[in-house]
């Protein structure tokens, strides 16, 4: 990764031509599997969360070189026993998947307990802090669409403290007046026991957050996918890009590039041959925008993947997922859409 003067919150796109094929080509050519040896940001510059004991490190972000995506940002937080991070606030949401340990959150002066395999939502405009009061280290995987907020100018963030020039402003008023009605009634912690496994064209899936549910996130869709030993997932096509964290097992992912043929309307041209991307437990696998992907368990044990996608794509008109092949364990119709 190249040296930068400061943290990159939002990446720009420049080109001397209207077509952006070179930009997409560079994204497609970048390695898609990253492991623990890759730390693209150690949270020492322009971050506010870490305490003397807690640790944060980034796997995917908008300032990366080579660049993958800014649709989602991926980082980890580690809390040693009997520790916490610094309290801070930002306008963007964040979703925490608890990989190890247990603890609790303080969000806007309210307490929320969490444990391994829970999904915890930091809601929009939340002042929050993470605590681990137990004897076991807690480790969390965080995915968020932070650049989305940055692009829209929602950049008021920082640690708790007084405002500058308080004499220029009046008394405090309730910020949450601007929020979507009844949003406080939505779930902040999604317990694994409350998300049953489902048989889908993609395979055995446990949905953590999706449009229309009662989970307090508007920006990230997430699910857990389990692939039996020696088997494979469904072969699916989405416009949104995706980040998969390898929770258990190892294997490989096949990706088919989709080219846009612009004639009297848009046509999709699917690559005849896929690219292969091998992965192991603890890796992240990136699936680019407008790509067909299928995942294979290859080491004799079940494969478990945690998926995250930016929900904004659905709001922009790309709601469908197209399955070109169903998972072998699924007995529903071929060519399904969801």
Coordinates of N, CA, C and O in Angstrom, one line a residue, residues 50-51 53-57 75-81 83-85 96 100 114 130 132 137-142:
X50 N -9.9 3.6 19.0 CA -9.0 2.8 19.8 C -8.7 3.4 21.1 O -8.4 4.6 21.2
X51 N -8.6 2.5 22.2 CA -8.0 2.9 23.5 C -6.6 2.4 23.6 O -6.1 1.8 22.6
X53 N -5.7 -0.3 25.0 CA -5.8 -1.7 25.0 C -6.4 -2.3 23.7 O -6.0 -3.3 23.2
X54 N -7.5 -1.6 23.2 CA -8.2 -2.1 22.1 C -7.4 -2.0 20.8 O -6.5 -1.1 20.7
X55 N -7.7 -2.7 19.8 CA -6.9 -2.7 18.5 C -7.9 -2.8 17.3 O -8.9 -3.5 17.4
X56 N -7.6 -1.9 16.3 CA -8.4 -1.9 15.1 C -7.5 -2.0 13.9 O -6.5 -1.3 13.9
X57 N -7.9 -2.9 12.9 CA -7.1 -2.9 11.7 C -8.0 -3.2 10.5 O -9.0 -3.8 10.7
X75 N -13.2 -4.0 8.4 CA -12.1 -3.9 9.4 C -12.5 -4.8 10.6 O -13.6 -5.4 10.7
X76 N -11.5 -5.0 11.5 CA -11.7 -5.8 12.7 C -11.4 -5.0 13.9 O -10.6 -4.0 13.9
X77 N -12.1 -5.3 15.0 CA -11.9 -4.7 16.3 C -11.6 -5.9 17.3 O -12.3 -6.9 17.3
X78 N -10.5 -5.7 18.1 CA -10.2 -6.7 19.1 C -10.2 -6.0 20.5 O -9.5 -5.0 20.6
X79 N -10.9 -6.6 21.4 CA -10.9 -6.1 22.8 C -10.4 -7.2 23.7 O -11.0 -8.2 23.9
X80 N -9.2 -6.9 24.3 CA -8.7 -7.9 25.3 C -9.6 -8.0 26.5 O -10.5 -7.2 26.7
X81 N -9.4 -9.0 27.3 CA -10.2 -9.1 28.5 C -10.2 -7.8 29.4 O -9.2 -7.1 29.5
X83 N -11.6 -4.8 29.0 CA -11.1 -3.6 28.3 C -12.3 -2.9 27.5 O -13.4 -3.5 27.4
X84 N -12.1 -1.8 27.0 CA -13.0 -1.1 26.1 C -12.3 -0.2 25.1 O -11.1 0.0 25.3
X85 N -13.0 0.3 24.1 CA -12.4 1.2 23.2 C -12.9 2.6 23.7 O -13.6 2.8 24.7
X96 N -21.5 -5.1 13.1 CA -20.5 -5.9 13.8 C -20.9 -7.3 13.9 O -21.9 -7.7 14.5
X100 N -15.5 -13.8 18.0 CA -15.1 -14.5 19.3 C -15.5 -13.6 20.5 O -15.5 -12.4 20.4
X114 N -24.0 -8.6 23.8 CA -23.7 -9.4 22.6 C -22.8 -10.6 22.9 O -22.1 -10.6 23.9
X130 N -17.6 0.1 22.9 CA -17.6 -1.3 23.0 C -16.9 -1.8 24.2 O -15.8 -1.3 24.5
X132 N -15.6 -5.1 26.8 CA -15.4 -6.6 27.1 C -15.1 -6.7 28.6 O -13.9 -6.6 29.0
X137 N -10.7 -12.8 25.1 CA -10.7 -11.7 24.1 C -11.9 -11.8 23.3 O -12.4 -12.8 22.9
X138 N -12.4 -10.6 22.9 CA -13.5 -10.4 22.0 C -13.0 -9.9 20.7 O -12.1 -9.0 20.7
X139 N -13.4 -10.5 19.6 CA -13.0 -10.0 18.2 C -14.2 -9.9 17.3 O -15.1 -10.8 17.3
X140 N -14.3 -8.8 16.6 CA -15.4 -8.5 15.8 C -15.0 -8.2 14.4 O -14.0 -7.6 14.1
X141 N -15.9 -8.6 13.4 CA -15.7 -8.2 12.0 C -16.7 -7.1 11.7 O -17.9 -7.3 12.0
X142 N -16.3 -6.0 11.2 CA -17.1 -4.9 10.9 C -17.2 -4.6 9.4 O -16.2 -4.6 8.7

